[in-house]
């Protein structure tokens, strides 16, 4: 038996319209998972369907704003009806707007916390209700290296991802007796639409690279490989882990 195989596993990925999430959709289609890609709204979902044309056997697209809590359960119910299982959930949708703490407004706070933390919480809850019934499931939360160390101008983002780590641990404690493991992945800076503006600024990029002993930015392939492991049968004893994928940023 290939204990790294994800063939036929129903894998829900949020924030799938662009950046890391979009890259993960392609990565896990290649691994022969049944990918359920979540885009924020119908317009984004239609664009993503078009982008994925030809992959209809391997990937389906659903619209869900993960900040809209009452909308979450019905979408997971529909996925369950359509696929008969939810094996894996990757809570990837997230936002990191750098803002000095003194300038943060309540709207900034609500936007980042609601997306990065509240959305991930209620998507996990909706998926876990089904996973627990089947006594099998994997949840991976997309955290960040700066969930465990500070980064200037990212007080809200750091709070949201630090909270996500703790949420991960508690869910792992509560749900793993029922076969559901919950882990968090903490990547370093990766070039995406969400980070392009900052990483295209040479002084910022140089400062980032100076903090990564491995000497390079992260890639979507790095992230896909790590999630692949966390979702495979082989990682059955990895539970409540806060896995760094930071090239060593947080060593010192
Ligand atoms: N890139 C990095 O350096 C890095 C490093 C560590 C961790 N991360 C984490 O990795 C994840 C992805 O980051 P990224 O760089 O790929 O970000 P990105 O390029 O900004 O993409 C974010 C994704 O989340 C979606 N999204 C935003 N609000 C949503 C909502 N309310 N409901 C559903 N989906 C929503 C976006 O959809 P739209 O297209 O509709 O906006 C987009 O698909 C985030 O959780 C981020 O914190 C990123």
PDB file of C-alpha atoms and ligand atoms in Angstrom:
ATOM      1  CA  UNK A   1       0.000   0.000   0.000  1.00  0.00           C
ATOM      2  CA  UNK A   2       1.262   3.485  -0.872  1.00  0.00           C
ATOM      3  CA  UNK A   3       0.733   5.342   2.387  1.00  0.00           C
ATOM      4  CA  UNK A   4       1.464   8.684   0.696  1.00  0.00           C
ATOM      5  CA  UNK A   5      -1.289   8.266  -1.866  1.00  0.00           C
ATOM      6  CA  UNK A   6      -4.142  10.777  -1.858  1.00  0.00           C
ATOM      7  CA  UNK A   7      -5.815   9.158  -4.846  1.00  0.00           C
ATOM      8  CA  UNK A   8      -9.575   9.631  -4.740  1.00  0.00           C
ATOM      9  CA  UNK A   9      -9.555  11.555  -1.449  1.00  0.00           C
ATOM     10  CA  UNK A  10     -12.072  14.391  -1.357  1.00  0.00           C
ATOM     11  CA  UNK A  11     -10.017  17.464  -0.510  1.00  0.00           C
ATOM     12  CA  UNK A  12     -11.635  20.828   0.154  1.00  0.00           C
ATOM     13  CA  UNK A  13      -9.343  23.848  -0.316  1.00  0.00           C
ATOM     14  CA  UNK A  14     -10.504  27.360   0.604  1.00  0.00           C
ATOM     15  CA  UNK A  15      -9.075  30.503  -0.993  1.00  0.00           C
ATOM     16  CA  UNK A  16      -8.556  28.518  -4.181  1.00  0.00           C
ATOM     17  CA  UNK A  17      -9.025  31.332  -6.707  1.00  0.00           C
ATOM     18  CA  UNK A  18      -5.432  32.579  -6.676  1.00  0.00           C
ATOM     19  CA  UNK A  19      -2.038  32.439  -4.999  1.00  0.00           C
ATOM     20  CA  UNK A  20      -1.162  29.459  -2.833  1.00  0.00           C
ATOM     21  CA  UNK A  21      -4.712  28.060  -2.916  1.00  0.00           C
ATOM     22  CA  UNK A  22      -4.809  28.039  -6.725  1.00  0.00           C
ATOM     23  CA  UNK A  23      -1.373  26.392  -6.784  1.00  0.00           C
ATOM     24  CA  UNK A  24      -2.552  23.745  -4.335  1.00  0.00           C
ATOM     25  CA  UNK A  25      -5.509  22.913  -6.590  1.00  0.00           C
ATOM     26  CA  UNK A  26      -3.084  22.043  -9.408  1.00  0.00           C
ATOM     27  CA  UNK A  27      -0.695  20.231  -7.063  1.00  0.00           C
ATOM     28  CA  UNK A  28      -3.425  17.973  -5.662  1.00  0.00           C
ATOM     29  CA  UNK A  29      -5.049  17.332  -9.055  1.00  0.00           C
ATOM     30  CA  UNK A  30      -1.623  15.924  -9.975  1.00  0.00           C
ATOM     31  CA  UNK A  31      -1.814  13.710  -6.858  1.00  0.00           C
ATOM     32  CA  UNK A  32      -5.172  12.406  -8.142  1.00  0.00           C
ATOM     33  CA  UNK A  33      -7.193  13.764  -5.229  1.00  0.00           C
ATOM     34  CA  UNK A  34     -10.799  14.838  -5.860  1.00  0.00           C
ATOM     35  CA  UNK A  35     -10.257  18.549  -5.348  1.00  0.00           C
ATOM     36  CA  UNK A  36     -13.116  20.739  -4.152  1.00  0.00           C
ATOM     37  CA  UNK A  37     -11.942  24.293  -4.766  1.00  0.00           C
ATOM     38  CA  UNK A  38     -13.692  27.043  -2.820  1.00  0.00           C
ATOM     39  CA  UNK A  39     -13.803  30.538  -4.306  1.00  0.00           C
ATOM     40  CA  UNK A  40     -15.159  33.558  -2.478  1.00  0.00           C
ATOM     41  CA  UNK A  41     -18.230  34.240  -4.651  1.00  0.00           C
ATOM     42  CA  UNK A  42     -20.034  33.122  -7.812  1.00  0.00           C
ATOM     43  CA  UNK A  43     -18.021  35.422 -10.068  1.00  0.00           C
ATOM     44  CA  UNK A  44     -14.694  34.121  -8.768  1.00  0.00           C
ATOM     45  CA  UNK A  45     -16.053  30.557  -8.921  1.00  0.00           C
ATOM     46  CA  UNK A  46     -17.002  31.001 -12.588  1.00  0.00           C
ATOM     47  CA  UNK A  47     -13.514  32.363 -13.368  1.00  0.00           C
ATOM     48  CA  UNK A  48     -11.915  29.448 -11.563  1.00  0.00           C
ATOM     49  CA  UNK A  49     -14.108  26.916 -13.414  1.00  0.00           C
ATOM     50  CA  UNK A  50     -12.971  28.453 -16.668  1.00  0.00           C
ATOM     51  CA  UNK A  51      -9.351  28.303 -15.526  1.00  0.00           C
ATOM     52  CA  UNK A  52      -9.786  24.620 -14.613  1.00  0.00           C
ATOM     53  CA  UNK A  53     -11.574  23.664 -17.849  1.00  0.00           C
ATOM     54  CA  UNK A  54     -10.625  20.122 -18.848  1.00  0.00           C
ATOM     55  CA  UNK A  55     -10.189  19.024 -15.220  1.00  0.00           C
ATOM     56  CA  UNK A  56     -13.885  18.547 -14.446  1.00  0.00           C
ATOM     57  CA  UNK A  57     -13.306  14.895 -13.460  1.00  0.00           C
ATOM     58  CA  UNK A  58     -10.711  15.897 -10.869  1.00  0.00           C
ATOM     59  CA  UNK A  59     -11.845  19.271  -9.564  1.00  0.00           C
ATOM     60  CA  UNK A  60     -15.142  20.948  -8.718  1.00  0.00           C
ATOM     61  CA  UNK A  61     -15.619  24.584  -7.756  1.00  0.00           C
ATOM     62  CA  UNK A  62     -18.007  25.934  -5.114  1.00  0.00           C
ATOM     63  CA  UNK A  63     -18.652  29.533  -4.068  1.00  0.00           C
ATOM     64  CA  UNK A  64     -18.376  30.404  -0.386  1.00  0.00           C
ATOM     65  CA  UNK A  65     -17.381  33.543   1.463  1.00  0.00           C
ATOM     66  CA  UNK A  66     -15.837  31.951   4.546  1.00  0.00           C
ATOM     67  CA  UNK A  67     -16.554  35.145   6.520  1.00  0.00           C
ATOM     68  CA  UNK A  68     -20.265  34.459   6.056  1.00  0.00           C
ATOM     69  CA  UNK A  69     -20.654  31.937   8.870  1.00  0.00           C
ATOM     70  CA  UNK A  70     -24.325  30.963   8.235  1.00  0.00           C
ATOM     71  CA  UNK A  71     -23.371  30.106   4.616  1.00  0.00           C
ATOM     72  CA  UNK A  72     -20.632  27.641   5.603  1.00  0.00           C
ATOM     73  CA  UNK A  73     -22.628  24.632   6.780  1.00  0.00           C
ATOM     74  CA  UNK A  74     -24.975  24.507   3.761  1.00  0.00           C
ATOM     75  CA  UNK A  75     -21.978  24.491   1.394  1.00  0.00           C
ATOM     76  CA  UNK A  76     -20.274  21.657   3.301  1.00  0.00           C
ATOM     77  CA  UNK A  77     -23.615  19.787   3.339  1.00  0.00           C
ATOM     78  CA  UNK A  78     -23.793  20.150  -0.442  1.00  0.00           C
ATOM     79  CA  UNK A  79     -20.197  18.968  -0.904  1.00  0.00           C
ATOM     80  CA  UNK A  80     -21.033  15.952   1.248  1.00  0.00           C
ATOM     81  CA  UNK A  81     -24.160  15.192  -0.790  1.00  0.00           C
ATOM     82  CA  UNK A  82     -22.248  15.603  -4.073  1.00  0.00           C
ATOM     83  CA  UNK A  83     -19.145  13.594  -3.099  1.00  0.00           C
ATOM     84  CA  UNK A  84     -20.283  11.320  -0.269  1.00  0.00           C
ATOM     85  CA  UNK A  85     -17.257  12.233   1.860  1.00  0.00           C
ATOM     86  CA  UNK A  86     -15.007  15.035   2.995  1.00  0.00           C
ATOM     87  CA  UNK A  87     -11.603  13.484   3.671  1.00  0.00           C
ATOM     88  CA  UNK A  88      -9.437  16.583   3.875  1.00  0.00           C
ATOM     89  CA  UNK A  89      -9.942  20.280   4.564  1.00  0.00           C
ATOM     90  CA  UNK A  90      -7.235  22.862   3.906  1.00  0.00           C
ATOM     91  CA  UNK A  91      -8.139  26.193   5.500  1.00  0.00           C
ATOM     92  CA  UNK A  92      -6.062  28.336   3.179  1.00  0.00           C
ATOM     93  CA  UNK A  93      -8.158  31.496   2.653  1.00  0.00           C
ATOM     94  CA  UNK A  94      -6.378  34.309   4.426  1.00  0.00           C
ATOM     95  CA  UNK A  95      -5.287  37.896   4.296  1.00  0.00           C
ATOM     96  CA  UNK A  96      -2.290  39.767   5.673  1.00  0.00           C
ATOM     97  CA  UNK A  97      -2.475  43.544   5.379  1.00  0.00           C
ATOM     98  CA  UNK A  98       0.574  45.142   6.998  1.00  0.00           C
ATOM     99  CA  UNK A  99      -0.628  48.035   9.190  1.00  0.00           C
ATOM    100  CA  UNK A 100       1.185  49.684  12.133  1.00  0.00           C
ATOM    101  CA  UNK A 101      -0.648  48.787  15.356  1.00  0.00           C
ATOM    102  CA  UNK A 102      -1.491  52.436  16.082  1.00  0.00           C
ATOM    103  CA  UNK A 103      -3.289  52.749  12.743  1.00  0.00           C
ATOM    104  CA  UNK A 104      -5.359  49.561  12.901  1.00  0.00           C
ATOM    105  CA  UNK A 105      -9.092  50.279  12.673  1.00  0.00           C
ATOM    106  CA  UNK A 106     -11.870  48.054  13.931  1.00  0.00           C
ATOM    107  CA  UNK A 107     -12.667  47.272  10.284  1.00  0.00           C
ATOM    108  CA  UNK A 108      -9.058  46.104   9.689  1.00  0.00           C
ATOM    109  CA  UNK A 109      -9.229  43.950  12.806  1.00  0.00           C
ATOM    110  CA  UNK A 110     -12.590  42.426  11.874  1.00  0.00           C
ATOM    111  CA  UNK A 111     -11.538  41.741   8.277  1.00  0.00           C
ATOM    112  CA  UNK A 112      -8.377  39.812   9.174  1.00  0.00           C
ATOM    113  CA  UNK A 113      -9.684  38.040  12.259  1.00  0.00           C
ATOM    114  CA  UNK A 114     -12.956  37.064  10.591  1.00  0.00           C
ATOM    115  CA  UNK A 115     -11.205  35.622   7.558  1.00  0.00           C
ATOM    116  CA  UNK A 116      -8.051  34.084   9.043  1.00  0.00           C
ATOM    117  CA  UNK A 117      -9.503  32.792  12.304  1.00  0.00           C
ATOM    118  CA  UNK A 118     -13.305  32.775  12.431  1.00  0.00           C
ATOM    119  CA  UNK A 119     -13.687  31.470   8.866  1.00  0.00           C
ATOM    120  CA  UNK A 120     -11.184  28.668   9.486  1.00  0.00           C
ATOM    121  CA  UNK A 121     -12.912  27.797  12.766  1.00  0.00           C
ATOM    122  CA  UNK A 122     -16.379  27.355  11.309  1.00  0.00           C
ATOM    123  CA  UNK A 123     -15.185  25.603   8.136  1.00  0.00           C
ATOM    124  CA  UNK A 124     -13.323  23.149  10.397  1.00  0.00           C
ATOM    125  CA  UNK A 125     -16.417  22.641  12.536  1.00  0.00           C
ATOM    126  CA  UNK A 126     -18.614  21.978   9.479  1.00  0.00           C
ATOM    127  CA  UNK A 127     -16.103  19.508   7.990  1.00  0.00           C
ATOM    128  CA  UNK A 128     -15.367  17.792  11.308  1.00  0.00           C
ATOM    129  CA  UNK A 129     -19.047  16.969  11.913  1.00  0.00           C
ATOM    130  CA  UNK A 130     -18.866  14.715   8.849  1.00  0.00           C
ATOM    131  CA  UNK A 131     -15.280  13.505   9.411  1.00  0.00           C
ATOM    132  CA  UNK A 132     -16.072  12.414  12.968  1.00  0.00           C
ATOM    133  CA  UNK A 133     -19.074  10.386  11.753  1.00  0.00           C
ATOM    134  CA  UNK A 134     -16.767   8.550   9.333  1.00  0.00           C
ATOM    135  CA  UNK A 135     -13.992   8.343  11.965  1.00  0.00           C
ATOM    136  CA  UNK A 136     -11.521   9.708   9.456  1.00  0.00           C
ATOM    137  CA  UNK A 137     -10.291  13.117   8.410  1.00  0.00           C
ATOM    138  CA  UNK A 138      -7.431  15.525   8.007  1.00  0.00           C
ATOM    139  CA  UNK A 139      -7.557  19.263   8.604  1.00  0.00           C
ATOM    140  CA  UNK A 140      -4.620  21.515   7.751  1.00  0.00           C
ATOM    141  CA  UNK A 141      -4.693  25.160   8.767  1.00  0.00           C
ATOM    142  CA  UNK A 142      -2.583  27.586   6.785  1.00  0.00           C
ATOM    143  CA  UNK A 143      -0.779  29.489   9.486  1.00  0.00           C
ATOM    144  CA  UNK A 144       2.466  31.423   9.063  1.00  0.00           C
ATOM    145  CA  UNK A 145       5.993  31.641  10.423  1.00  0.00           C
ATOM    146  CA  UNK A 146       4.881  34.866  12.083  1.00  0.00           C
ATOM    147  CA  UNK A 147       2.349  33.000  14.173  1.00  0.00           C
ATOM    148  CA  UNK A 148       5.249  32.255  16.539  1.00  0.00           C
ATOM    149  CA  UNK A 149       7.550  35.264  16.119  1.00  0.00           C
ATOM    150  CA  UNK A 150       6.804  38.959  15.746  1.00  0.00           C
ATOM    151  CA  UNK A 151       6.887  40.916  12.510  1.00  0.00           C
ATOM    152  CA  UNK A 152       6.623  44.685  12.401  1.00  0.00           C
ATOM    153  CA  UNK A 153       3.239  46.092  11.287  1.00  0.00           C
ATOM    154  CA  UNK A 154       1.532  42.703  11.470  1.00  0.00           C
ATOM    155  CA  UNK A 155      -0.052  42.774  14.924  1.00  0.00           C
ATOM    156  CA  UNK A 156      -3.482  41.688  13.674  1.00  0.00           C
ATOM    157  CA  UNK A 157      -2.156  39.105  11.228  1.00  0.00           C
ATOM    158  CA  UNK A 158       0.194  37.661  13.887  1.00  0.00           C
ATOM    159  CA  UNK A 159      -2.705  37.549  16.374  1.00  0.00           C
ATOM    160  CA  UNK A 160      -4.923  35.754  13.866  1.00  0.00           C
ATOM    161  CA  UNK A 161      -2.293  33.148  13.007  1.00  0.00           C
ATOM    162  CA  UNK A 162      -1.215  32.676  16.641  1.00  0.00           C
ATOM    163  CA  UNK A 163      -4.889  32.095  17.425  1.00  0.00           C
ATOM    164  CA  UNK A 164      -5.100  29.652  14.524  1.00  0.00           C
ATOM    165  CA  UNK A 165      -2.240  27.639  16.039  1.00  0.00           C
ATOM    166  CA  UNK A 166      -4.014  27.369  19.370  1.00  0.00           C
ATOM    167  CA  UNK A 167      -7.307  26.524  17.672  1.00  0.00           C
ATOM    168  CA  UNK A 168      -5.417  23.776  15.814  1.00  0.00           C
ATOM    169  CA  UNK A 169      -4.114  22.266  19.048  1.00  0.00           C
ATOM    170  CA  UNK A 170      -7.482  22.238  20.783  1.00  0.00           C
ATOM    171  CA  UNK A 171      -9.332  20.778  17.805  1.00  0.00           C
ATOM    172  CA  UNK A 172      -6.607  18.129  17.507  1.00  0.00           C
ATOM    173  CA  UNK A 173      -7.150  17.263  21.171  1.00  0.00           C
ATOM    174  CA  UNK A 174     -10.933  17.056  20.839  1.00  0.00           C
ATOM    175  CA  UNK A 175     -11.248  15.358  17.449  1.00  0.00           C
ATOM    176  CA  UNK A 176      -8.273  13.000  17.051  1.00  0.00           C
ATOM    177  CA  UNK A 177      -9.893  10.328  19.269  1.00  0.00           C
ATOM    178  CA  UNK A 178     -12.448  10.168  16.427  1.00  0.00           C
ATOM    179  CA  UNK A 179      -9.830   9.768  13.683  1.00  0.00           C
ATOM    180  CA  UNK A 180      -9.517  13.416  12.695  1.00  0.00           C
ATOM    181  CA  UNK A 181      -6.038  14.937  12.866  1.00  0.00           C
ATOM    182  CA  UNK A 182      -5.633  18.714  12.843  1.00  0.00           C
ATOM    183  CA  UNK A 183      -2.326  20.404  12.077  1.00  0.00           C
ATOM    184  CA  UNK A 184      -1.058  23.854  11.159  1.00  0.00           C
ATOM    185  CA  UNK A 185       1.528  24.689   8.525  1.00  0.00           C
ATOM    186  CA  UNK A 186       3.671  27.807   8.918  1.00  0.00           C
ATOM    187  CA  UNK A 187       5.266  28.882   5.641  1.00  0.00           C
ATOM    188  CA  UNK A 188       7.719  31.686   5.136  1.00  0.00           C
ATOM    189  CA  UNK A 189       7.214  34.395   2.511  1.00  0.00           C
ATOM    190  CA  UNK A 190       6.004  32.967  -0.792  1.00  0.00           C
ATOM    191  CA  UNK A 191       5.455  35.026  -3.931  1.00  0.00           C
ATOM    192  CA  UNK A 192       1.679  35.346  -4.549  1.00  0.00           C
ATOM    193  CA  UNK A 193      -0.742  38.146  -5.477  1.00  0.00           C
ATOM    194  CA  UNK A 194      -1.073  38.728  -1.713  1.00  0.00           C
ATOM    195  CA  UNK A 195       2.667  39.363  -1.238  1.00  0.00           C
ATOM    196  CA  UNK A 196       3.749  40.520  -4.724  1.00  0.00           C
ATOM    197  CA  UNK A 197       3.687  44.232  -3.980  1.00  0.00           C
ATOM    198  CA  UNK A 198       5.932  43.851  -0.934  1.00  0.00           C
ATOM    199  CA  UNK A 199       8.254  41.242  -2.455  1.00  0.00           C
ATOM    200  CA  UNK A 200       8.647  43.339  -5.625  1.00  0.00           C
ATOM    201  CA  UNK A 201      10.155  46.078  -3.430  1.00  0.00           C
ATOM    202  CA  UNK A 202      13.899  45.230  -3.483  1.00  0.00           C
ATOM    203  CA  UNK A 203      14.606  46.517   0.057  1.00  0.00           C
ATOM    204  CA  UNK A 204      11.727  44.438   1.484  1.00  0.00           C
ATOM    205  CA  UNK A 205      12.683  41.318  -0.461  1.00  0.00           C
ATOM    206  CA  UNK A 206      16.347  41.646   0.625  1.00  0.00           C
ATOM    207  CA  UNK A 207      15.291  42.064   4.266  1.00  0.00           C
ATOM    208  CA  UNK A 208      13.096  38.955   3.994  1.00  0.00           C
ATOM    209  CA  UNK A 209      15.850  36.877   2.376  1.00  0.00           C
ATOM    210  CA  UNK A 210      18.320  38.011   5.043  1.00  0.00           C
ATOM    211  CA  UNK A 211      16.058  36.389   7.657  1.00  0.00           C
ATOM    212  CA  UNK A 212      15.790  33.008   5.885  1.00  0.00           C
ATOM    213  CA  UNK A 213      18.906  30.907   6.538  1.00  0.00           C
ATOM    214  CA  UNK A 214      17.927  28.608   3.662  1.00  0.00           C
ATOM    215  CA  UNK A 215      18.473  31.604   1.391  1.00  0.00           C
ATOM    216  CA  UNK A 216      15.313  31.605  -0.700  1.00  0.00           C
ATOM    217  CA  UNK A 217      11.599  32.337  -0.588  1.00  0.00           C
ATOM    218  CA  UNK A 218       9.087  29.532  -0.118  1.00  0.00           C
ATOM    219  CA  UNK A 219       7.329  28.025  -3.114  1.00  0.00           C
ATOM    220  CA  UNK A 220       3.889  26.563  -3.663  1.00  0.00           C
ATOM    221  CA  UNK A 221       5.602  23.226  -4.350  1.00  0.00           C
ATOM    222  CA  UNK A 222       7.158  23.380  -0.831  1.00  0.00           C
ATOM    223  CA  UNK A 223       3.719  24.027   0.638  1.00  0.00           C
ATOM    224  CA  UNK A 224       1.994  21.354  -1.462  1.00  0.00           C
ATOM    225  CA  UNK A 225       4.581  18.751  -0.422  1.00  0.00           C
ATOM    226  CA  UNK A 226       4.153  19.543   3.271  1.00  0.00           C
ATOM    227  CA  UNK A 227       0.348  19.447   3.066  1.00  0.00           C
ATOM    228  CA  UNK A 228       0.609  16.229   1.086  1.00  0.00           C
ATOM    229  CA  UNK A 229       2.499  14.647   3.982  1.00  0.00           C
ATOM    230  CA  UNK A 230       0.091  16.030   6.609  1.00  0.00           C
ATOM    231  CA  UNK A 231      -2.865  14.533   4.705  1.00  0.00           C
ATOM    232  CA  UNK A 232      -1.344  11.146   3.908  1.00  0.00           C
ATOM    233  CA  UNK A 233      -1.876   7.962   5.918  1.00  0.00           C
ATOM    234  CA  UNK A 234       1.849   8.090   6.806  1.00  0.00           C
ATOM    235  CA  UNK A 235       1.379  11.131   9.032  1.00  0.00           C
ATOM    236  CA  UNK A 236      -1.270   9.482  11.222  1.00  0.00           C
ATOM    237  CA  UNK A 237       0.646  10.302  14.433  1.00  0.00           C
ATOM    238  CA  UNK A 238       1.250  13.932  13.477  1.00  0.00           C
ATOM    239  CA  UNK A 239      -1.497  15.677  15.400  1.00  0.00           C
ATOM    240  CA  UNK A 240      -1.747  19.214  16.743  1.00  0.00           C
ATOM    241  CA  UNK A 241       1.616  20.004  15.158  1.00  0.00           C
ATOM    242  CA  UNK A 242       2.611  23.533  14.301  1.00  0.00           C
ATOM    243  CA  UNK A 243       4.887  22.678  11.399  1.00  0.00           C
ATOM    244  CA  UNK A 244       7.427  25.314  10.378  1.00  0.00           C
ATOM    245  CA  UNK A 245       8.125  25.625   6.659  1.00  0.00           C
ATOM    246  CA  UNK A 246      10.256  28.715   6.999  1.00  0.00           C
ATOM    247  CA  UNK A 247      13.742  27.836   5.779  1.00  0.00           C
ATOM    248  CA  UNK A 248      14.880  28.538   9.328  1.00  0.00           C
ATOM    249  CA  UNK A 249      13.390  32.054   9.859  1.00  0.00           C
ATOM    250  CA  UNK A 250      12.251  31.113  13.372  1.00  0.00           C
ATOM    251  CA  UNK A 251      15.408  29.247  14.470  1.00  0.00           C
ATOM    252  CA  UNK A 252      16.832  32.403  16.040  1.00  0.00           C
TER     253      UNK A 252
HETATM  254  N1  LIG B   1       2.173  34.190   0.580  1.00  0.00           N
HETATM  255  C1  LIG B   1       2.856  34.118   1.709  1.00  0.00           C
HETATM  256  O1  LIG B   1       4.002  34.603   1.814  1.00  0.00           O
HETATM  257  C2  LIG B   1       2.274  33.415   2.895  1.00  0.00           C
HETATM  258  C3  LIG B   1       3.131  33.041   3.949  1.00  0.00           C
HETATM  259  C4  LIG B   1       2.589  32.394   5.065  1.00  0.00           C
HETATM  260  C5  LIG B   1       1.232  32.101   5.109  1.00  0.00           C
HETATM  261  N2  LIG B   1       0.434  32.486   4.062  1.00  0.00           N
HETATM  262  C6  LIG B   1      -0.994  32.162   4.163  1.00  0.00           C
HETATM  263  O2  LIG B   1      -1.352  31.383   3.029  1.00  0.00           O
HETATM  264  C7  LIG B   1      -2.712  31.649   2.671  1.00  0.00           C
HETATM  265  C8  LIG B   1      -2.806  32.057   1.207  1.00  0.00           C
HETATM  266  O3  LIG B   1      -2.001  33.210   1.015  1.00  0.00           O
HETATM  267  P1  LIG B   1      -1.746  33.849  -0.418  1.00  0.00           P
HETATM  268  O4  LIG B   1      -0.463  34.579  -0.333  1.00  0.00           O
HETATM  269  O5  LIG B   1      -1.971  32.861  -1.481  1.00  0.00           O
HETATM  270  O6  LIG B   1      -2.917  34.937  -0.434  1.00  0.00           O
HETATM  271  P2  LIG B   1      -3.647  35.667  -1.654  1.00  0.00           P
HETATM  272  O7  LIG B   1      -2.814  35.636  -2.884  1.00  0.00           O
HETATM  273  O8  LIG B   1      -4.050  37.010  -1.129  1.00  0.00           O
HETATM  274  O9  LIG B   1      -4.942  34.755  -1.871  1.00  0.00           O
HETATM  275  C9  LIG B   1      -5.879  34.666  -0.826  1.00  0.00           C
HETATM  276  C10 LIG B   1      -7.006  33.767  -1.235  1.00  0.00           C
HETATM  277  O10 LIG B   1      -8.010  33.805  -0.202  1.00  0.00           O
HETATM  278  C11 LIG B   1      -9.260  34.117  -0.809  1.00  0.00           C
HETATM  279  N3  LIG B   1     -10.186  34.812   0.067  1.00  0.00           N
HETATM  280  C12 LIG B   1     -10.051  36.058   0.599  1.00  0.00           C
HETATM  281  N4  LIG B   1     -11.128  36.357   1.325  1.00  0.00           N
HETATM  282  C13 LIG B   1     -11.979  35.312   1.233  1.00  0.00           C
HETATM  283  C14 LIG B   1     -13.252  35.021   1.768  1.00  0.00           C
HETATM  284  N5  LIG B   1     -13.881  35.894   2.547  1.00  0.00           N
HETATM  285  N6  LIG B   1     -13.820  33.811   1.483  1.00  0.00           N
HETATM  286  C15 LIG B   1     -13.194  32.914   0.708  1.00  0.00           C
HETATM  287  N7  LIG B   1     -11.975  33.125   0.174  1.00  0.00           N
HETATM  288  C16 LIG B   1     -11.371  34.316   0.438  1.00  0.00           C
HETATM  289  C17 LIG B   1      -8.894  34.977  -1.993  1.00  0.00           C
HETATM  290  O11 LIG B   1      -9.976  35.037  -2.888  1.00  0.00           O
HETATM  291  P3  LIG B   1     -10.200  36.290  -3.897  1.00  0.00           P
HETATM  292  O12 LIG B   1      -9.451  35.908  -5.145  1.00  0.00           O
HETATM  293  O13 LIG B   1     -11.679  36.323  -4.064  1.00  0.00           O
HETATM  294  O14 LIG B   1      -9.656  37.520  -3.229  1.00  0.00           O
HETATM  295  C18 LIG B   1      -7.676  34.228  -2.522  1.00  0.00           C
HETATM  296  O15 LIG B   1      -8.071  33.100  -3.249  1.00  0.00           O
HETATM  297  C19 LIG B   1      -3.208  32.717   3.645  1.00  0.00           C
HETATM  298  O16 LIG B   1      -3.863  32.102   4.735  1.00  0.00           O
HETATM  299  C20 LIG B   1      -1.915  33.370   4.113  1.00  0.00           C
HETATM  300  O17 LIG B   1      -2.052  33.974   5.377  1.00  0.00           O
HETATM  301  C21 LIG B   1       0.913  33.125   2.962  1.00  0.00           C
END
